[in-house]
PDB file of C-alpha atoms in Angstrom:
ATOM      1  CA  MET A   1      44.786 130.795 211.485  1.00 87.00           C
ATOM      2  CA  GLN A   2      47.327 132.333 209.287  1.00 90.00           C
ATOM      3  CA  ARG A   3      50.772 130.762 208.590  1.00 92.00           C
ATOM      4  CA  TYR A   4      54.724 130.836 208.121  1.00 94.00           C
ATOM      5  CA  PHE A   5      57.765 128.746 206.704  1.00 94.00           C
ATOM      6  CA  VAL A   6      60.826 129.637 208.077  1.00 93.00           C
ATOM      7  CA  THR A   7      64.414 127.497 207.769  1.00 92.00           C
ATOM      8  CA  PRO A   8      65.423 124.796 209.975  1.00 92.00           C
ATOM      9  CA  GLU A   9      67.825 127.801 212.340  1.00 93.00           C
ATOM     10  CA  GLN A  10      65.270 130.544 212.818  1.00 95.00           C
ATOM     11  CA  ILE A  11      64.143 127.428 215.441  1.00 94.00           C
ATOM     12  CA  ALA A  12      66.185 128.081 219.197  1.00 93.00           C
ATOM     13  CA  GLY A  13      64.270 125.508 221.523  1.00 92.00           C
ATOM     14  CA  SER A  14      61.142 127.754 221.492  1.00 94.00           C
ATOM     15  CA  ARG A  15      61.881 130.878 220.623  1.00 96.00           C
ATOM     16  CA  ILE A  16      61.266 131.037 216.105  1.00 96.00           C
ATOM     17  CA  VAL A  17      62.975 134.994 214.723  1.00 96.00           C
ATOM     18  CA  LEU A  18      60.510 135.978 211.861  1.00 96.00           C
ATOM     19  CA  ALA A  19      61.985 138.221 209.389  1.00 94.00           C
ATOM     20  CA  GLY A  20      62.002 140.280 206.398  1.00 93.00           C
ATOM     21  CA  ASP A  21      58.868 139.344 204.308  1.00 92.00           C
ATOM     22  CA  ASP A  22      57.696 137.845 206.846  1.00 94.00           C
ATOM     23  CA  ALA A  23      58.186 140.476 209.236  1.00 95.00           C
ATOM     24  CA  HIS A  24      56.509 142.408 207.083  1.00 94.00           C
ATOM     25  CA  HIS A  25      53.552 140.892 206.332  1.00 93.00           C
ATOM     26  CA  ILE A  26      52.557 140.695 210.358  1.00 95.00           C
ATOM     27  CA  THR A  27      53.769 143.704 211.313  1.00 93.00           C
ATOM     28  CA  ARG A  28      52.022 145.537 208.632  1.00 90.00           C
ATOM     29  CA  VAL A  29      49.298 143.619 206.665  1.00 93.00           C
ATOM     30  CA  MET A  30      48.006 141.149 208.834  1.00 93.00           C
ATOM     31  CA  ARG A  31      48.611 144.429 211.817  1.00 93.00           C
ATOM     32  CA  MET A  32      49.542 141.440 215.016  1.00 94.00           C
ATOM     33  CA  GLU A  33      51.402 142.120 217.994  1.00 94.00           C
ATOM     34  CA  ALA A  34      52.424 140.766 221.327  1.00 95.00           C
ATOM     35  CA  GLY A  35      49.831 137.777 221.972  1.00 95.00           C
ATOM     36  CA  ASP A  36      48.810 137.055 218.660  1.00 96.00           C
ATOM     37  CA  VAL A  37      49.282 133.832 217.683  1.00 96.00           C
ATOM     38  CA  ILE A  38      50.127 131.606 214.366  1.00 95.00           C
ATOM     39  CA  VAL A  39      51.975 129.213 212.844  1.00 95.00           C
ATOM     40  CA  VAL A  40      55.313 128.027 211.646  1.00 95.00           C
ATOM     41  CA  SER A  41      56.641 125.642 210.188  1.00 93.00           C
ATOM     42  CA  ASP A  42      60.168 124.970 209.165  1.00 92.00           C
ATOM     43  CA  GLY A  43      59.215 122.604 206.351  1.00 88.00           C
ATOM     44  CA  VAL A  44      61.234 119.826 207.455  1.00 87.00           C
ATOM     45  CA  SER A  45      60.005 118.191 210.317  1.00 86.00           C
ATOM     46  CA  ARG A  46      58.866 120.708 212.980  1.00 91.00           C
ATOM     47  CA  VAL A  47      55.462 122.856 212.843  1.00 93.00           C
ATOM     48  CA  ALA A  48      53.967 125.088 215.984  1.00 94.00           C
ATOM     49  CA  GLU A  49      51.725 127.058 216.714  1.00 95.00           C
ATOM     50  CA  ALA A  50      53.269 129.851 218.133  1.00 96.00           C
ATOM     51  CA  ARG A  51      52.578 133.121 220.154  1.00 96.00           C
ATOM     52  CA  ILE A  52      54.396 136.469 219.115  1.00 96.00           C
ATOM     53  CA  ALA A  53      56.779 137.791 222.172  1.00 96.00           C
ATOM     54  CA  ALA A  54      58.462 141.113 220.395  1.00 95.00           C
ATOM     55  CA  VAL A  55      58.026 143.002 217.090  1.00 94.00           C
ATOM     56  CA  SER A  56      60.267 145.661 216.010  1.00 90.00           C
ATOM     57  CA  PRO A  57      61.189 146.541 212.350  1.00 87.00           C
ATOM     58  CA  GLY A  58      62.224 144.033 210.242  1.00 91.00           C
ATOM     59  CA  ARG A  59      61.976 141.423 213.092  1.00 95.00           C
ATOM     60  CA  VAL A  60      58.815 139.593 214.670  1.00 96.00           C
ATOM     61  CA  GLU A  61      59.879 136.953 217.461  1.00 96.00           C
ATOM     62  CA  ALA A  62      57.460 133.868 218.862  1.00 97.00           C
ATOM     63  CA  ASP A  63      57.029 131.263 220.590  1.00 96.00           C
ATOM     64  CA  ALA A  64      56.036 127.501 220.108  1.00 95.00           C
ATOM     65  CA  ALA A  65      53.178 127.185 222.614  1.00 94.00           C
ATOM     66  CA  GLU A  66      52.485 123.950 221.024  1.00 94.00           C
ATOM     67  CA  TRP A  67      54.417 121.733 218.652  1.00 92.00           C
ATOM     68  CA  LEU A  68      52.055 120.679 215.825  1.00 91.00           C
ATOM     69  CA  PRO A  69      52.085 116.778 213.658  1.00 86.00           C
ATOM     70  CA  MET A  70      53.216 117.226 210.187  1.00 84.00           C
ATOM     71  CA  GLY A  71      49.801 118.139 208.230  1.00 77.00           C
ATOM     72  CA  GLY A  72      48.543 119.151 205.067  1.00 73.00           C
ATOM     73  CA  GLU A  73      50.864 116.448 202.665  1.00 86.00           C
ATOM     74  CA  PRO A  74      49.584 113.803 200.381  1.00 90.00           C
ATOM     75  CA  LEU A  75      50.132 110.370 200.667  1.00 87.00           C
ATOM     76  CA  TRP A  76      52.160 110.057 197.498  1.00 92.00           C
ATOM     77  CA  SER A  77      54.961 112.557 196.328  1.00 94.00           C
ATOM     78  CA  VAL A  78      54.028 114.443 193.156  1.00 97.00           C
ATOM     79  CA  THR A  79      56.661 115.747 190.520  1.00 98.00           C
ATOM     80  CA  VAL A  80      55.315 118.088 188.462  1.00 98.00           C
ATOM     81  CA  ALA A  81      56.929 118.167 185.556  1.00 98.00           C
ATOM     82  CA  GLN A  82      56.233 121.501 183.571  1.00 97.00           C
ATOM     83  CA  SER A  83      56.908 121.762 179.442  1.00 96.00           C
ATOM     84  CA  LEU A  84      57.779 125.544 179.325  1.00 93.00           C
ATOM     85  CA  PRO A  85      54.804 127.732 178.623  1.00 93.00           C
ATOM     86  CA  LYS A  86      55.159 131.253 177.293  1.00 90.00           C
ATOM     87  CA  GLY A  87      54.356 134.213 179.567  1.00 87.00           C
ATOM     88  CA  ASP A  88      53.063 133.467 183.072  1.00 90.00           C
ATOM     89  CA  LYS A  89      51.860 129.881 182.636  1.00 93.00           C
ATOM     90  CA  MET A  90      54.483 128.486 184.642  1.00 95.00           C
ATOM     91  CA  GLU A  91      52.929 130.733 187.411  1.00 96.00           C
ATOM     92  CA  LEU A  92      49.786 129.734 188.098  1.00 97.00           C
ATOM     93  CA  VAL A  93      50.979 126.039 187.312  1.00 97.00           C
ATOM     94  CA  ILE A  94      53.132 125.958 190.255  1.00 98.00           C
ATOM     95  CA  GLN A  95      50.521 128.653 192.898  1.00 98.00           C
ATOM     96  CA  LYS A  96      47.463 126.120 191.905  1.00 97.00           C
ATOM     97  CA  GLY A  97      49.790 123.016 191.236  1.00 97.00           C
ATOM     98  CA  THR A  98      51.119 124.146 195.181  1.00 97.00           C
ATOM     99  CA  GLU A  99      47.146 124.552 195.942  1.00 96.00           C
ATOM    100  CA  ILE A 100      46.149 121.266 194.848  1.00 96.00           C
ATOM    101  CA  GLY A 101      49.184 119.289 196.410  1.00 95.00           C
ATOM    102  CA  ALA A 102      51.817 118.727 194.741  1.00 97.00           C
ATOM    103  CA  ALA A 103      55.850 117.949 196.129  1.00 97.00           C
ATOM    104  CA  ALA A 104      57.834 119.160 193.149  1.00 98.00           C
ATOM    105  CA  PHE A 105      57.842 121.007 189.851  1.00 98.00           C
ATOM    106  CA  LEU A 106      60.624 120.488 187.379  1.00 98.00           C
ATOM    107  CA  PRO A 107      60.631 122.715 184.238  1.00 96.00           C
ATOM    108  CA  PHE A 108      62.261 121.226 180.878  1.00 96.00           C
ATOM    109  CA  GLU A 109      62.642 121.971 177.434  1.00 94.00           C
ATOM    110  CA  SER A 110      60.851 120.123 174.850  1.00 94.00           C
ATOM    111  CA  GLN A 111      61.025 120.230 171.265  1.00 91.00           C
ATOM    112  CA  ARG A 112      57.713 122.130 170.575  1.00 89.00           C
ATOM    113  CA  MET A 113      57.337 124.751 173.268  1.00 87.00           C
ATOM    114  CA  ILE A 114      57.014 127.944 172.123  1.00 83.00           C
ATOM    115  CA  VAL A 115      58.769 130.127 174.840  1.00 77.00           C
ATOM    116  CA  GLN A 116      63.001 131.019 174.562  1.00 76.00           C
ATOM    117  CA  TYR A 117      64.314 129.811 177.137  1.00 72.00           C
ATOM    118  CA  ASP A 118      67.162 132.202 178.868  1.00 75.00           C
ATOM    119  CA  GLY A 119      69.088 130.364 181.093  1.00 75.00           C
ATOM    120  CA  LYS A 120      70.783 133.977 182.043  1.00 78.00           C
ATOM    121  CA  LYS A 121      67.979 134.794 183.373  1.00 81.00           C
ATOM    122  CA  GLU A 122      67.043 131.026 185.719  1.00 84.00           C
ATOM    123  CA  ALA A 123      68.070 132.683 189.232  1.00 87.00           C
ATOM    124  CA  LYS A 124      65.825 135.174 189.028  1.00 90.00           C
ATOM    125  CA  ARG A 125      63.174 133.009 187.925  1.00 91.00           C
ATOM    126  CA  LEU A 126      63.719 129.993 189.871  1.00 93.00           C
ATOM    127  CA  GLU A 127      63.090 133.027 192.504  1.00 93.00           C
ATOM    128  CA  ARG A 128      60.377 133.921 191.453  1.00 95.00           C
ATOM    129  CA  TRP A 129      58.810 130.355 191.342  1.00 96.00           C
ATOM    130  CA  ALA A 130      60.019 129.479 194.153  1.00 95.00           C
ATOM    131  CA  LYS A 131      58.014 132.853 196.637  1.00 95.00           C
ATOM    132  CA  ILE A 132      54.956 132.013 194.983  1.00 97.00           C
ATOM    133  CA  ALA A 133      55.249 128.517 195.845  1.00 97.00           C
ATOM    134  CA  LYS A 134      56.108 129.835 199.656  1.00 96.00           C
ATOM    135  CA  GLU A 135      53.039 131.618 199.418  1.00 95.00           C
ATOM    136  CA  ALA A 136      50.547 129.044 198.504  1.00 96.00           C
ATOM    137  CA  ALA A 137      51.003 126.800 201.068  1.00 95.00           C
ATOM    138  CA  GLU A 138      51.108 128.686 203.833  1.00 94.00           C
ATOM    139  CA  GLN A 139      47.891 130.046 201.928  1.00 93.00           C
ATOM    140  CA  ALA A 140      47.332 126.312 202.386  1.00 93.00           C
ATOM    141  CA  HIS A 141      47.908 125.579 204.818  1.00 91.00           C
ATOM    142  CA  ARG A 142      50.832 122.870 204.175  1.00 92.00           C
ATOM    143  CA  SER A 143      53.659 121.858 206.099  1.00 92.00           C
ATOM    144  CA  ARG A 144      55.900 121.704 203.005  1.00 93.00           C
ATOM    145  CA  ILE A 145      57.420 123.897 200.236  1.00 95.00           C
ATOM    146  CA  PRO A 146      56.753 121.869 197.557  1.00 96.00           C
ATOM    147  CA  ALA A 147      60.630 122.491 195.756  1.00 96.00           C
ATOM    148  CA  ILE A 148      61.036 124.043 192.887  1.00 97.00           C
ATOM    149  CA  GLU A 149      64.049 122.553 190.287  1.00 96.00           C
ATOM    150  CA  ALA A 150      66.256 124.219 187.852  1.00 94.00           C
ATOM    151  CA  VAL A 151      65.240 123.995 184.030  1.00 94.00           C
ATOM    152  CA  ALA A 152      65.928 120.293 182.517  1.00 95.00           C
ATOM    153  CA  SER A 153      66.548 119.731 178.916  1.00 95.00           C
ATOM    154  CA  TRP A 154      65.007 116.454 177.646  1.00 96.00           C
ATOM    155  CA  LYS A 155      67.229 114.568 178.168  1.00 97.00           C
ATOM    156  CA  GLN A 156      67.609 114.937 182.374  1.00 97.00           C
ATOM    157  CA  LEU A 157      63.745 114.315 181.850  1.00 98.00           C
ATOM    158  CA  ILE A 158      64.395 110.840 180.681  1.00 98.00           C
ATOM    159  CA  ALA A 159      67.318 110.230 182.786  1.00 98.00           C
ATOM    160  CA  ARG A 160      65.189 111.036 185.635  1.00 97.00           C
ATOM    161  CA  ILE A 161      61.821 108.134 185.081  1.00 97.00           C
ATOM    162  CA  PRO A 162      63.185 105.606 186.449  1.00 96.00           C
ATOM    163  CA  SER A 163      63.618 107.093 189.664  1.00 96.00           C
ATOM    164  CA  TYR A 164      59.976 107.572 190.347  1.00 95.00           C
ATOM    165  CA  ASP A 165      57.868 104.420 191.431  1.00 91.00           C
ATOM    166  CA  LEU A 166      54.969 105.784 188.216  1.00 92.00           C
ATOM    167  CA  ALA A 167      55.784 108.007 185.586  1.00 95.00           C
ATOM    168  CA  LEU A 168      53.119 109.423 183.265  1.00 95.00           C
ATOM    169  CA  PHE A 169      53.183 111.147 179.941  1.00 96.00           C
ATOM    170  CA  CYS A 170      50.402 113.596 179.342  1.00 93.00           C
ATOM    171  CA  TYR A 171      49.915 113.217 175.378  1.00 91.00           C
ATOM    172  CA  GLU A 172      47.152 113.839 173.456  1.00 79.00           C
ATOM    173  CA  LYS A 173      46.868 111.904 170.468  1.00 75.00           C
ATOM    174  CA  GLU A 174      46.350 109.760 174.027  1.00 59.00           C
ATOM    175  CA  SER A 175      42.860 110.786 174.357  1.00 54.00           C
ATOM    176  CA  GLY A 176      40.901 107.915 173.260  1.00 53.00           C
ATOM    177  CA  GLY A 177      42.794 104.767 174.408  1.00 58.00           C
ATOM    178  CA  LYS A 178      44.111 104.386 177.679  1.00 74.00           C
ATOM    179  CA  GLY A 179      43.388 107.280 180.015  1.00 84.00           C
ATOM    180  CA  LEU A 180      45.188 108.339 183.552  1.00 85.00           C
ATOM    181  CA  ARG A 181      42.900 107.019 185.653  1.00 82.00           C
ATOM    182  CA  GLU A 182      42.817 103.320 184.524  1.00 83.00           C
ATOM    183  CA  ALA A 183      47.099 103.620 183.871  1.00 84.00           C
ATOM    184  CA  VAL A 184      46.833 104.341 188.000  1.00 84.00           C
ATOM    185  CA  ALA A 185      44.032 101.948 188.998  1.00 80.00           C
ATOM    186  CA  ALA A 186      46.274  99.566 186.941  1.00 79.00           C
ATOM    187  CA  ARG A 187      49.321  99.949 188.980  1.00 76.00           C
ATOM    188  CA  VAL A 188      47.680  99.866 192.688  1.00 73.00           C
ATOM    189  CA  ARG A 189      46.807  96.616 191.394  1.00 71.00           C
ATOM    190  CA  ASP A 190      49.486  94.581 190.627  1.00 68.00           C
ATOM    191  CA  GLY A 191      51.680  96.872 192.161  1.00 64.00           C
ATOM    192  CA  GLY A 192      50.132  96.133 195.313  1.00 64.00           C
ATOM    193  CA  TRP A 193      50.346 100.419 196.519  1.00 69.00           C
ATOM    194  CA  ASP A 194      49.384 100.885 200.344  1.00 66.00           C
ATOM    195  CA  GLY A 195      51.518 103.952 201.012  1.00 68.00           C
ATOM    196  CA  ALA A 196      53.474 106.398 199.913  1.00 68.00           C
ATOM    197  CA  ARG A 197      54.372 106.582 196.326  1.00 88.00           C
ATOM    198  CA  SER A 198      56.665 109.332 194.024  1.00 93.00           C
ATOM    199  CA  VAL A 199      54.897 110.093 190.961  1.00 95.00           C
ATOM    200  CA  LEU A 200      55.835 111.906 188.207  1.00 97.00           C
ATOM    201  CA  LEU A 201      53.788 113.129 186.464  1.00 97.00           C
ATOM    202  CA  VAL A 202      54.991 114.310 182.308  1.00 97.00           C
ATOM    203  CA  VAL A 203      53.015 118.144 180.822  1.00 96.00           C
ATOM    204  CA  GLY A 204      54.233 118.904 177.243  1.00 94.00           C
ATOM    205  CA  PRO A 205      53.963 122.646 176.302  1.00 92.00           C
ATOM    206  CA  GLU A 206      51.216 124.640 174.449  1.00 90.00           C
ATOM    207  CA  GLY A 207      52.547 122.737 171.234  1.00 88.00           C
ATOM    208  CA  GLY A 208      52.754 119.464 172.458  1.00 90.00           C
ATOM    209  CA  PHE A 209      54.690 116.848 172.091  1.00 93.00           C
ATOM    210  CA  THR A 210      56.056 114.725 169.248  1.00 93.00           C
ATOM    211  CA  GLU A 211      55.761 111.281 168.441  1.00 93.00           C
ATOM    212  CA  ARG A 212      59.479 110.793 168.709  1.00 95.00           C
ATOM    213  CA  GLU A 213      59.120 111.624 172.367  1.00 96.00           C
ATOM    214  CA  ALA A 214      56.111 110.242 173.415  1.00 94.00           C
ATOM    215  CA  GLU A 215      58.344 107.211 171.658  1.00 95.00           C
ATOM    216  CA  GLU A 216      61.027 107.812 173.604  1.00 97.00           C
ATOM    217  CA  ALA A 217      59.326 109.129 177.064  1.00 96.00           C
ATOM    218  CA  GLU A 218      57.404 105.060 177.101  1.00 95.00           C
ATOM    219  CA  GLU A 219      61.167 103.164 176.082  1.00 96.00           C
ATOM    220  CA  ALA A 220      62.244 104.851 179.532  1.00 97.00           C
ATOM    221  CA  GLY A 221      59.945 103.431 181.151  1.00 95.00           C
ATOM    222  CA  ALA A 222      57.229 106.236 181.116  1.00 95.00           C
ATOM    223  CA  VAL A 223      53.220 105.741 180.850  1.00 92.00           C
ATOM    224  CA  VAL A 224      51.845 107.283 177.684  1.00 93.00           C
ATOM    225  CA  VAL A 225      48.217 108.729 179.285  1.00 92.00           C
ATOM    226  CA  GLY A 226      45.244 110.907 177.932  1.00 87.00           C
ATOM    227  CA  LEU A 227      43.460 112.966 179.989  1.00 87.00           C
ATOM    228  CA  GLY A 228      40.115 112.451 178.943  1.00 82.00           C
ATOM    229  CA  LYS A 229      38.361 113.635 175.759  1.00 82.00           C
ATOM    230  CA  ARG A 230      39.049 117.097 174.898  1.00 83.00           C
ATOM    231  CA  ILE A 231      41.862 118.917 174.424  1.00 84.00           C
ATOM    232  CA  LEU A 232      43.169 120.965 177.395  1.00 88.00           C
ATOM    233  CA  ARG A 233      45.369 124.051 177.647  1.00 91.00           C
ATOM    234  CA  THR A 234      48.653 123.626 179.111  1.00 92.00           C
ATOM    235  CA  GLU A 235      48.820 124.142 182.828  1.00 93.00           C
ATOM    236  CA  THR A 236      44.970 122.816 182.317  1.00 94.00           C
ATOM    237  CA  ALA A 237      46.279 119.955 181.970  1.00 93.00           C
ATOM    238  CA  ALA A 238      49.005 120.008 184.972  1.00 94.00           C
ATOM    239  CA  MET A 239      45.564 120.983 187.259  1.00 95.00           C
ATOM    240  CA  VAL A 240      43.864 118.048 185.771  1.00 94.00           C
ATOM    241  CA  GLY A 241      46.046 115.555 186.382  1.00 93.00           C
ATOM    242  CA  LEU A 242      47.348 116.756 189.723  1.00 95.00           C
ATOM    243  CA  ALA A 243      43.919 116.652 190.954  1.00 93.00           C
ATOM    244  CA  CYS A 244      43.126 112.438 189.105  1.00 91.00           C
ATOM    245  CA  LEU A 245      46.488 111.558 191.610  1.00 92.00           C
ATOM    246  CA  MET A 246      45.236 112.639 194.241  1.00 91.00           C
ATOM    247  CA  TYR A 247      41.496 112.333 194.319  1.00 89.00           C
ATOM    248  CA  GLU A 248      43.340 107.902 193.660  1.00 86.00           C
ATOM    249  CA  SER A 249      45.591 107.766 196.195  1.00 85.00           C
ATOM    250  CA  GLY A 250      42.617 109.300 198.581  1.00 82.00           C
ATOM    251  CA  GLU A 251      42.819 112.390 199.501  1.00 81.00           C
ATOM    252  CA  MET A 252      39.753 113.388 198.185  1.00 78.00           C
ATOM    253  CA  GLY A 253      37.674 110.186 199.279  1.00 67.00           C
ATOM    254  CA  GLY A 254      38.932 108.422 196.211  1.00 49.00           C
ATOM    255  CA  VAL A 255      40.836 104.912 196.492  1.00 50.00           C
TER     256      VAL A 255
END
């Protein structure tokens, strides 16, 4: 069943109003009519199975037939901190990361990143990334859209590390040492994790992290980990790390 996200203001009692791209998708792409059923989420606390009541150009009205539980969300809240990669790789990280289960994305600047960050284009880029996250969340039947945060500086990223229950710093030079799974297992064992937890997964750019960056992250409280014996592309590393965390949280039949 097709799923759509709306703002809480678009739900008034049992009446739900969809407009813009969503209305266009319902009427022109899916060719739905009055009487057809969709699933609508406000991304906060409400999900409804709704029956379309009226269709007009640029506007679709539906009535909630049944309120559903907020499903499709992982137990652990994982923020993917991705150093800005070149081209459209960030779009891929957001799209696939949303499907896998990321709760948020935090793009940041690091010393060896290849792309030249242009702050003047940030608003347009964030809008594009938010749209990709929304569409991926709808496709994956999630109840919430991952947050896309503004691009952070290296110092801002380091300052955020202590605010998470666990911060994992993916470093290629750690490939022969402590792995992500070992670090998570140790924290689960020592910390007695039995519920939702916040995790920060930090992934470097094409050029990797410097030794000093790894040291600074560790000093701030991050656990420096490897993702196996192979060197992964930056966009692959984000997906592998996230998938590992979903497994370790029991999302895919793990612990």
